[in-house]
Amino acid sequence: MGKQGSPRSPRPEPQVDDDLSSGTKDYDPSNVGRRMPGGDNHLNSKMLFLHGLKNDHLHVVKSDSVKYGACKGSFAGKKHLWLRKDVRSIVIVFALMGFLLLLDSFLVSIFDSMVLQNSSTYVSNPLGFKENRVPYVMKDKSPVHMYDRLLKLAKGAIEEKELKPESSTLWEEPYKQAAAWKPCADRKVLTSLGKYKKSNGYIIVSANGGLNQQRVAICNAVAVASLLNATLVLPRFLYSNVWNDPSQFGDIYQDNYFIDVLKDEVNIIKELPPRLKSLDLEAIGSLITDADLVKEAKPVDYIRTVLPLLLRNQVVHFLGYGNRLGFDPLPSELQRLRCKCNFHALKFLPEIQQVGSLLVRRIRKYDAALSALDKQLLGNFMQKAPSRVHGSARGPSKYLALHLRFEIDMVAYSLCEFGGGESERKELQAYREIHFPLLIKRLKNSNAVSPRKLRKLGRCPLTPEEAGLVLAGLGFKHGTYIYLAGSQIYGGSSRMNSFTSLYPNLVTKETLLTPSELAPFQNFSSKLAALDFIACATADVFAMTDSGSQLSSLVSGFRTYYGAGRAPTLRPNKKRLAAILSENSIGWNSFEDRVKKMIDEGQKVHVRRSGRSIYRQPRCPECMCKSR
């Protein structure tokens, strides 16, 4: 929709401010997933080719040296004759040898720079776009420990508690008020805006990002369609080489179910009417990008900027749509509609639910649904009662899901240091120069904050070691089953060594599913992310390490909405944790007490504060009902 380069028609007043016209943005790590395969192999093959050519040149040099050495030996007996006859010949021979060596070195250096330039052209993007990123190849190194003393204390404490009964409060929400809040965004209310008899036009949405960013965009689009009294065309997902997933709405979610749940409030259709399909939306001024709407836009921004276009052209296209609708101020009915979309209307396809149920059943060793979370996310693929195969007398095994945001992109972008010394600094700087040119440019024009200060401010991703210490401080036992969500951990098994030394029962979707079960999901990052979403949301305890992550945000919201006060979420405060870990002489008892207080603070029950995400904090009158 919309041809590149076509002139835009003048838009109705008022125009968007000039300072919002720039579409260039820096990279956002919470947005990084799996990267396009093959990039490193291409680079490595070029480097091997270059290495081979260097060896050939060295061979030529050595051969030349042998030749000239032989010549020099054959005339050794006639040294006095050479000296008498032609001293100039000796000078010419050595000069020629030197010239050949210099020429050889010069040619190698030229060829070297040409190959490296071609390689960097392939992997780098001077504009800073994410599409040309190459994957980071995991390299196992020697284990890196930042807190050896605390790690030893943690191991000792875990061993000491192993024979003691585990505290039941670890697997419960500490505040009983949480159970008072019940899901009710799907309730019918007299004040519902409903649908008007006549639509003002059609809204097309092309959402960017990965699964969780797209989910937010979908529900924002539903609210905007209701606000503008428009018909929403089933949202589309933009393809990006970053996510490398061509999946569309119907490949992830049950589209008919989505349309049916929202039918009384928003009119949703699968395709734009034929009469409008041929329109050049950019040429008529109906293409709306990030440059046209301020981030976290208010309803009045849509009414002033978008509604006139909709009324004039009958269709608008939000291209690259995401977080372009603020949370406050917003009419309560639109907030409720957002919640209804997120928590009720968006259901994964049966094939995703089925494989998700395999994950959950294999971790729990139990095949019956345990909660409303199971029923909402897994549909009919969890039984009402346990089968004999999964002994009901023993009951389900508890498990903790951990979203550990310690991938190479997150680590490099943070500008922090993680105990790997000079080799780590060089590796991360090289990654930044290839993948984050805008960040490098910005750093050159500003005063960089030191890695030590960044850690003190709580801006550094938690390492696996730090995550393990937090769980140990809370009292989780050595045998706790832990589901690890996310992508490749930076540093591989060497980084995970400290964590697995405390908690060896670590599983992932790759270890729980057979290759044939996982095959339909391979090369589809959104479908893989859906499995992580299910395993994290239905876990007995969910632990996040980065509150800014969309996966962690949406999962914690689901657990609040459907958890009935029995789905605890652990949210470490990175600033407070950094202060605790900075005390070199802290004792284990003191460490435990302070970690427990930190986590307890994040679990307090409160109504959503103004401006906070309703997807993450649905505990408010628009989404949930509180019993007395």
XYZ file of C-alpha atoms in Angstrom:
628
model
C 0.000 0.000 0.000
C 1.671 3.168 -1.037
C 4.465 3.455 -3.599
C 7.867 4.600 -2.549
C 8.754 8.031 -3.773
C 5.200 9.104 -4.561
C 4.468 12.682 -3.509
C 2.188 13.051 -0.528
C -0.937 15.131 -0.768
C -1.200 18.044 1.646
C -2.737 16.941 4.954
C -5.459 18.834 6.777
C -4.379 21.185 9.550
C -2.999 21.069 12.116
C 0.310 19.672 10.977
C 2.619 17.655 13.199
C 5.377 19.665 14.873
C 8.706 19.816 13.060
C 10.542 18.278 15.965
C 8.536 15.076 15.448
C 9.407 14.713 11.779
C 12.566 12.685 12.241
C 12.127 8.953 11.849
C 15.693 8.009 12.780
C 15.934 6.165 16.069
C 18.557 4.416 18.118
C 18.457 0.718 18.663
C 16.314 -0.740 21.457
C 17.664 -4.034 22.908
C 14.515 -5.148 24.366
C 13.707 -5.418 20.711
C 16.444 -7.915 19.711
C 15.799 -11.584 18.859
C 17.357 -14.092 16.673
C 19.486 -12.833 13.934
C 19.870 -13.807 10.370
C 21.937 -16.922 9.943
C 24.979 -17.299 7.786
C 26.593 -13.900 8.261
C 29.505 -15.099 10.365
C 30.174 -18.039 8.055
C 30.490 -15.617 5.161
C 32.918 -13.454 7.084
C 34.896 -16.438 8.365
C 35.237 -17.881 4.853
C 36.632 -14.596 3.607
C 39.089 -14.472 6.466
C 40.205 -18.046 5.783
C 40.658 -17.178 2.099
C 42.732 -14.156 3.069
C 44.776 -16.286 5.483
C 45.471 -18.787 2.706
C 46.643 -16.062 0.353
C 48.960 -14.726 3.044
C 50.450 -18.190 3.440
C 50.978 -18.393 -0.338
C 52.793 -15.072 -0.291
C 54.943 -16.219 2.594
C 55.747 -19.361 0.653
C 56.867 -17.250 -2.313
C 59.002 -15.108 -0.049
C 60.575 -18.187 1.518
C 61.218 -19.701 -1.927
C 62.835 -16.482 -3.086
C 64.939 -16.428 0.047
C 66.081 -20.022 -0.546
C 66.942 -19.186 -4.150
C 69.005 -16.206 -3.275
C 70.601 -18.079 -0.367
C 71.655 -20.825 -2.782
C 73.108 -18.295 -5.187
C 75.007 -16.674 -2.397
C 76.406 -20.076 -1.268
C 77.577 -21.041 -4.775
C 79.695 -17.960 -5.009
C 81.107 -18.138 -1.502
C 84.362 -19.642 -2.760
C 84.815 -16.799 -5.180
C 84.256 -13.994 -2.736
C 87.574 -12.418 -3.477
C 86.823 -12.543 -7.237
C 83.441 -10.835 -6.726
C 85.018 -8.170 -4.632
C 87.687 -7.473 -7.213
C 85.481 -7.711 -10.313
C 82.159 -6.128 -9.461
C 81.301 -4.917 -5.963
C 78.283 -3.193 -7.511
C 76.683 -6.594 -8.356
C 76.450 -7.493 -4.657
C 74.674 -4.231 -3.920
C 72.241 -4.797 -6.813
C 71.407 -8.351 -5.681
C 70.614 -7.301 -2.111
C 68.715 -4.262 -3.308
C 66.608 -6.482 -5.568
C 65.866 -8.846 -2.689
C 64.782 -5.966 -0.482
C 62.627 -4.526 -3.243
C 60.833 -7.866 -3.785
C 60.157 -8.250 -0.067
C 58.762 -4.705 0.166
C 56.633 -5.206 -2.942
C 55.248 -8.475 -1.584
C 54.380 -6.904 1.760
C 52.756 -3.927 0.032
C 50.564 -6.131 -2.179
C 49.471 -8.275 0.783
C 48.506 -5.204 2.798
C 46.444 -3.809 -0.109
C 44.657 -7.115 -0.625
C 44.106 -7.460 3.127
C 42.383 -4.095 3.373
C 40.251 -4.841 0.279
C 38.949 -8.113 1.716
C 38.299 -6.632 5.146
C 36.491 -3.719 3.546
C 34.276 -6.083 1.561
C 33.596 -8.134 4.678
C 32.682 -5.108 6.759
C 30.453 -3.848 3.945
C 28.526 -7.088 4.204
C 28.061 -7.065 7.967
C 27.829 -3.350 8.669
C 25.139 -0.830 7.910
C 26.295 2.790 7.912
C 22.759 4.035 8.575
C 22.363 1.998 11.733
C 19.402 -0.055 10.505
C 18.876 -3.397 12.216
C 18.155 -5.469 9.099
C 21.785 -6.242 8.183
C 22.842 -7.613 11.499
C 24.744 -10.878 11.572
C 24.429 -13.484 14.295
C 26.805 -13.687 17.195
C 28.598 -17.031 17.210
C 28.700 -18.412 20.742
C 32.228 -18.976 21.972
C 32.806 -20.948 25.135
C 35.590 -19.575 27.286
C 36.915 -20.211 30.740
C 34.265 -19.541 33.429
C 33.865 -15.895 34.420
C 32.969 -15.212 38.071
C 32.504 -11.702 39.403
C 31.570 -12.667 42.956
C 33.667 -15.697 43.939
C 33.303 -15.113 47.679
C 29.518 -14.738 47.563
C 29.244 -17.710 45.220
C 31.027 -19.918 47.751
C 28.767 -18.629 50.537
C 25.694 -19.333 48.382
C 26.797 -22.909 47.718
C 27.366 -23.466 51.433
C 23.963 -22.015 52.343
C 22.182 -24.148 49.736
C 23.921 -27.324 50.959
C 22.989 -26.505 54.542
C 19.306 -26.053 53.647
C 19.101 -29.118 51.412
C 17.888 -31.464 54.139
C 15.521 -28.918 55.665
C 11.922 -28.493 54.449
C 11.548 -25.746 51.875
C 9.526 -22.713 52.875
C 6.139 -22.779 51.165
C 6.128 -18.988 50.977
C 8.707 -19.189 48.159
C 5.971 -20.387 45.812
C 3.243 -18.026 47.010
C 2.448 -14.352 46.675
C 3.270 -12.724 50.009
C 0.333 -10.311 50.019
C -3.132 -11.829 50.267
C -4.749 -8.688 48.828
C -3.648 -9.917 45.405
C -6.366 -12.592 45.500
C -9.042 -9.919 45.872
C -8.575 -8.762 42.266
C -10.463 -10.777 39.620
C -10.430 -10.613 35.793
C -13.396 -8.708 34.365
C -12.291 -6.799 31.251
C -14.735 -8.903 29.233
C -17.743 -7.800 31.261
C -20.652 -6.096 29.548
C -21.133 -2.570 30.845
C -23.903 -0.064 30.202
C -21.387 2.678 29.442
C -19.707 0.652 26.691
C -18.990 2.776 23.637
C -20.165 -0.015 21.348
C -20.153 0.303 17.559
C -21.694 3.103 15.544
C -24.030 2.159 12.720
C -21.775 3.795 10.152
C -17.967 3.546 10.131
C -15.757 6.560 9.447
C -13.427 4.429 7.326
C -10.818 1.695 7.511
C -7.650 1.432 9.567
C -4.761 -0.704 8.342
C -1.990 -1.492 10.827
C 1.445 -2.900 9.975
C 3.073 -3.720 13.303
C 6.837 -3.936 13.725
C 9.055 -5.744 16.232
C 8.735 -9.263 17.580
C 5.806 -11.198 19.038
C 5.392 -9.122 22.191
C 5.817 -5.712 20.545
C 3.253 -6.764 17.939
C 0.808 -7.824 20.656
C 0.920 -4.346 22.181
C 0.470 -2.775 18.728
C -2.607 -4.930 18.012
C -4.400 -3.903 21.199
C -3.464 -0.245 20.755
C -4.917 -0.438 17.232
C -8.179 -1.894 18.589
C -8.498 1.038 20.993
C -7.725 3.576 18.238
C -10.297 1.995 15.901
C -12.919 2.364 18.623
C -11.832 5.941 19.358
C -12.132 6.977 15.682
C -15.227 4.859 15.006
C -13.330 3.012 12.288
C -13.297 -0.519 10.918
C -10.040 -2.302 11.714
C -8.453 -4.507 9.075
C -6.856 -7.537 10.733
C -3.358 -6.273 11.688
C -0.372 -7.291 9.596
C 3.179 -7.918 10.777
C 6.133 -6.308 9.037
C 8.878 -8.701 7.967
C 12.352 -7.877 9.245
C 15.649 -9.680 8.785
C 16.258 -9.015 12.467
C 13.371 -11.271 13.502
C 13.543 -13.378 10.349
C 9.921 -14.463 10.647
C 7.318 -14.108 7.851
C 4.445 -15.094 10.179
C 1.238 -13.095 9.968
C -1.634 -12.703 12.429
C -3.326 -15.950 11.430
C -0.058 -17.888 11.837
C 0.112 -16.973 15.538
C -3.391 -16.173 16.767
C -6.907 -17.503 16.199
C -8.224 -14.763 13.905
C -11.909 -15.757 13.893
C -11.903 -15.975 17.688
C -10.286 -12.525 17.878
C -12.926 -10.983 15.617
C -15.777 -12.702 17.463
C -14.694 -11.642 20.987
C -14.508 -7.981 19.961
C -17.464 -7.930 17.550
C -19.800 -5.976 19.872
C -17.314 -3.127 20.283
C -15.092 -2.909 17.194
C -15.809 -3.971 13.641
C -12.850 -6.069 12.391
C -12.480 -7.493 8.882
C -9.780 -9.672 7.333
C -9.224 -7.763 4.086
C -9.614 -4.201 2.844
C -12.552 -3.831 0.407
C -11.432 -4.280 -3.251
C -12.365 -0.700 -4.191
C -9.709 0.608 -1.773
C -6.920 -1.889 -2.411
C -5.579 -0.110 -5.480
C -5.195 3.264 -3.760
C -1.699 4.718 -3.408
C -2.002 5.600 0.257
C 1.287 7.498 0.397
C 0.307 9.644 -2.575
C -3.049 10.612 -1.063
C -1.493 11.338 2.342
C -2.983 8.356 4.220
C 0.308 6.689 5.150
C 1.059 7.406 8.823
C 4.509 6.688 10.275
C 6.309 7.371 13.550
C 7.162 10.821 12.199
C 3.474 11.736 12.123
C 2.519 10.689 15.659
C 4.318 11.494 18.868
C 5.328 8.534 21.028
C 2.686 7.761 23.678
C 0.204 9.941 21.748
C -3.006 11.073 23.441
C -6.520 10.589 22.005
C -6.610 14.257 20.988
C -3.533 13.690 18.785
C -5.414 11.004 16.853
C -8.527 13.134 16.537
C -6.567 16.121 15.229
C -4.080 14.300 12.983
C -5.678 11.031 11.878
C -9.448 11.570 11.898
C -9.432 14.271 9.146
C -7.428 11.925 6.880
C -9.797 9.060 7.627
C -12.878 11.128 6.822
C -11.340 12.485 3.625
C -9.738 9.317 2.203
C -11.805 6.592 3.910
C -8.618 4.688 4.819
C -5.396 5.257 6.758
C -2.384 2.975 7.103
C -0.303 2.999 10.316
C 3.091 1.791 9.070
C 5.519 0.380 11.652
C 2.949 0.854 14.404
C 3.881 0.141 18.020
C 3.720 2.210 21.195
C 1.968 5.192 19.623
C -0.884 5.354 22.126
C -0.269 6.596 25.647
C -1.766 5.023 28.763
C -3.076 8.186 30.362
C -5.188 10.163 30.010
C -7.490 7.742 28.185
C -11.235 7.105 28.544
C -11.896 4.157 30.853
C -13.788 2.273 28.140
C -10.771 2.385 25.828
C -8.564 1.104 28.648
C -11.004 -1.740 29.250
C -11.005 -2.516 25.521
C -7.209 -2.739 25.526
C -7.380 -5.238 28.391
C -10.121 -7.251 26.715
C -7.991 -7.476 23.580
C -4.807 -8.518 25.387
C -6.198 -10.875 28.024
C -9.220 -12.343 26.228
C -9.247 -11.854 22.445
C -5.691 -12.890 21.551
C -5.416 -16.677 21.759
C -2.567 -18.690 20.289
C -3.311 -21.185 17.524
C -4.130 -24.757 18.653
C -0.798 -26.058 17.277
C 1.078 -23.557 19.463
C -1.103 -24.404 22.473
C -0.488 -28.112 21.923
C 3.306 -27.857 21.897
C 3.149 -25.368 24.774
C 1.219 -27.951 26.778
C 3.965 -30.516 26.077
C 6.501 -28.129 27.589
C 4.428 -27.541 30.709
C 3.485 -31.209 31.197
C 7.087 -32.360 30.918
C 8.380 -29.873 33.449
C 5.554 -30.511 35.919
C 5.376 -34.276 35.247
C 1.651 -33.689 35.455
C -0.949 -33.330 32.704
C -3.924 -31.581 34.304
C -4.745 -27.883 34.211
C -3.953 -26.148 37.487
C -5.217 -22.612 37.013
C -7.018 -20.092 34.832
C -3.624 -19.346 33.272
C -3.432 -22.918 31.980
C -6.949 -22.766 30.561
C -6.431 -19.401 28.870
C -3.051 -20.177 27.310
C -3.319 -23.929 26.655
C -6.985 -24.326 25.770
C -8.204 -27.936 25.799
C -4.726 -29.458 25.664
C -4.545 -29.790 29.444
C -6.894 -32.317 31.015
C -9.342 -31.484 33.779
C -7.995 -34.330 35.914
C -4.556 -35.998 35.909
C -4.143 -39.311 34.119
C -2.784 -42.417 35.803
C 0.465 -42.073 33.864
C 1.135 -38.839 35.722
C 0.422 -39.977 39.272
C -2.104 -37.688 40.890
C -1.003 -38.785 44.368
C 2.450 -37.276 43.909
C 1.128 -34.047 42.474
C 2.847 -31.720 40.001
C 6.475 -30.706 40.262
C 6.892 -26.996 40.842
C 9.079 -24.989 38.495
C 10.451 -21.492 38.218
C 10.677 -19.731 34.845
C 13.556 -17.298 34.360
C 13.804 -14.721 31.604
C 17.517 -13.968 31.574
C 18.164 -10.981 29.294
C 21.887 -11.515 28.778
C 22.193 -11.785 25.010
C 25.106 -10.193 23.130
C 23.040 -7.255 21.836
C 21.746 -6.342 25.297
C 25.189 -6.731 26.847
C 26.983 -4.673 24.192
C 24.408 -1.889 24.097
C 24.504 -1.437 27.880
C 28.160 -0.237 27.781
C 28.727 -2.108 31.039
C 31.562 -4.472 31.945
C 30.988 -8.011 33.177
C 34.285 -9.269 34.586
C 35.745 -10.585 31.325
C 38.688 -8.158 31.236
C 40.338 -6.706 28.160
C 39.237 -9.474 25.784
C 35.586 -8.862 26.728
C 35.946 -5.101 26.259
C 37.450 -5.566 22.787
C 34.796 -8.100 21.774
C 31.875 -5.923 22.873
C 33.387 -2.797 21.307
C 33.844 -4.634 18.003
C 30.200 -5.762 18.164
C 29.027 -2.204 18.857
C 30.989 -0.812 15.927
C 29.338 -3.287 13.553
C 25.800 -3.303 14.915
C 25.277 0.021 16.692
C 26.910 2.760 14.577
C 24.455 5.364 15.892
C 25.450 4.528 19.454
C 29.134 4.859 18.553
C 28.449 8.205 16.910
C 26.547 9.458 19.942
C 29.310 8.368 22.304
C 31.854 10.382 20.309
C 29.777 13.520 20.787
C 29.059 13.118 24.500
C 30.752 12.360 27.786
C 30.541 8.612 28.335
C 29.361 7.334 31.720
C 31.842 4.887 33.235
C 30.862 1.181 33.447
C 31.185 1.412 37.239
C 28.712 4.312 37.363
C 26.301 2.534 35.008
C 26.271 -0.492 37.304
C 25.716 1.720 40.342
C 22.731 3.336 38.589
C 21.196 -0.085 37.904
C 21.572 0.099 34.125
C 23.494 -3.135 33.607
C 21.803 -6.409 32.631
C 21.952 -9.013 35.382
C 24.513 -11.729 34.688
C 23.598 -15.406 35.149
C 25.805 -15.333 38.252
C 23.849 -12.422 39.752
C 20.518 -14.083 38.938
C 21.697 -17.277 40.658
C 22.785 -15.364 43.757
C 19.357 -13.687 43.995
C 17.553 -17.052 43.814
C 19.949 -18.492 46.423
C 19.379 -15.466 48.641
C 15.631 -16.081 48.466
C 16.122 -19.686 49.565
C 15.427 -21.763 46.444
C 16.918 -25.233 46.765
C 19.650 -26.826 44.661
C 17.173 -29.165 42.947
C 14.711 -26.465 41.833
C 13.525 -26.986 38.254
C 14.182 -23.848 36.234
C 12.896 -23.099 32.736
C 15.217 -20.680 30.930
C 13.467 -18.449 28.379
C 15.085 -16.326 25.727
C 17.879 -16.482 23.222
C 21.569 -17.398 23.373
C 23.321 -16.293 26.547
C 26.425 -14.195 25.926
C 29.496 -16.274 26.746
C 27.682 -19.619 26.479
C 28.228 -22.321 29.071
C 31.209 -20.466 30.542
C 28.852 -17.666 31.642
C 26.198 -20.128 32.818
C 28.742 -22.124 34.843
C 28.203 -20.141 38.043
C 24.412 -20.419 37.708
C 24.337 -24.163 36.974
C 26.733 -24.820 39.869
C 23.919 -23.541 42.107
C 20.950 -24.795 40.063
C 21.793 -27.682 37.709
C 18.164 -28.601 36.821
C 17.980 -26.063 34.004
C 15.752 -26.783 30.996
C 14.792 -24.974 27.795
C 12.306 -25.599 25.018
C 15.175 -27.126 23.023
C 15.927 -29.694 25.734
C 12.299 -30.508 26.580
C 11.003 -30.995 23.037
C 12.148 -33.542 20.469
C 13.572 -32.295 17.152
C 10.400 -33.346 15.339
C 8.193 -31.491 17.851
C 10.314 -28.357 17.542
C 10.719 -28.550 13.743
C 7.518 -26.602 12.804
C 8.744 -23.721 14.979
C 12.329 -23.524 13.737
C 13.105 -20.350 11.784
C 9.924 -18.728 13.154
C 11.061 -16.517 16.010
C 7.533 -15.371 16.916
C 6.295 -18.941 17.303
C 9.318 -19.806 19.439
C 8.669 -16.705 21.537
C 5.062 -17.864 21.989
C 6.345 -21.097 23.580
C 8.501 -19.072 25.975
C 5.502 -16.874 26.781
C 3.396 -19.937 27.685
C 6.117 -21.609 29.779
C 6.814 -18.378 31.698
C 3.202 -17.337 32.252
C 2.098 -20.758 33.564
C 5.149 -21.254 35.827
C 4.720 -21.539 39.589
C 7.142 -18.615 39.949
C 8.336 -16.228 37.241
C 11.631 -14.362 37.683
C 12.595 -11.485 35.409
C 15.966 -9.757 35.213
C 14.956 -6.757 33.075
C 11.655 -5.012 33.801
C 11.882 -3.167 30.468
C 11.593 -6.378 28.447
C 8.272 -6.710 26.618
C 8.157 -10.468 27.276
C 8.677 -9.967 31.011
C 6.188 -7.088 31.051
C 3.395 -8.984 29.290
C 4.001 -12.236 31.164
C 3.871 -10.493 34.548
C 0.620 -8.785 33.474
C -0.943 -12.127 32.511
C 0.059 -13.615 35.848
C -1.480 -10.671 37.692
C -4.700 -10.888 35.663
C -5.292 -14.650 35.777
C -3.114 -15.677 38.742
C -5.755 -15.234 41.480
C -3.023 -14.181 43.888
C -1.154 -17.470 43.417
C 1.295 -16.557 40.661
C 4.262 -14.725 42.215
C 6.621 -12.714 40.040
C 10.146 -11.793 41.161
C 11.342 -8.344 40.058
C 14.878 -7.508 41.238
C 15.625 -3.817 41.585
C 18.949 -3.597 39.712
C 20.028 -0.395 41.441
C 19.442 -1.829 44.915
C 21.026 -5.135 43.952
C 24.133 -3.354 42.641
C 24.471 -1.599 46.011
C 24.185 -4.934 47.857
C 26.724 -6.674 45.620
C 29.178 -3.782 45.880
C 29.738 -4.495 49.584
C 32.776 -6.758 49.404
C 32.566 -7.940 53.008
C 28.817 -8.542 53.222
C 27.881 -11.700 55.135
C 25.450 -14.270 53.740
C 22.747 -13.649 56.348
C 22.807 -9.938 55.597
C 22.783 -10.643 51.862
C 19.722 -12.901 52.250
C 17.814 -10.339 54.321
C 18.437 -7.487 51.899
C 17.603 -9.549 48.802
C 14.327 -10.713 50.381
C 13.374 -7.127 51.238
C 14.212 -6.018 47.692
C 11.986 -8.689 46.124
C 9.235 -8.136 48.688
C 9.101 -4.459 47.720
C 8.391 -5.424 44.101
C 5.567 -7.769 45.112
C 3.466 -5.269 47.026
C -0.101 -5.009 45.780
C -1.155 -1.616 44.458
C -3.468 -0.150 41.862
C -1.883 0.791 38.529
C -0.286 4.197 38.727
C -0.950 6.856 36.111
C 1.152 6.476 32.990
C 2.093 2.845 33.707
C 1.434 0.076 31.191
C -2.002 -1.454 31.558
C -0.644 -4.628 29.930
C 1.904 -5.015 32.706
C -0.182 -3.659 35.575
C -3.828 -4.535 34.894
C -4.785 -4.183 38.566
C -7.168 -1.248 38.032
C -10.970 -0.765 37.779
C -10.884 -0.716 33.960
C -9.423 -4.241 33.745
C -10.057 -6.051 37.012
C -12.738 -6.081 39.700
C -11.872 -6.005 43.379
C -13.924 -8.019 45.835
C -14.388 -6.700 49.359
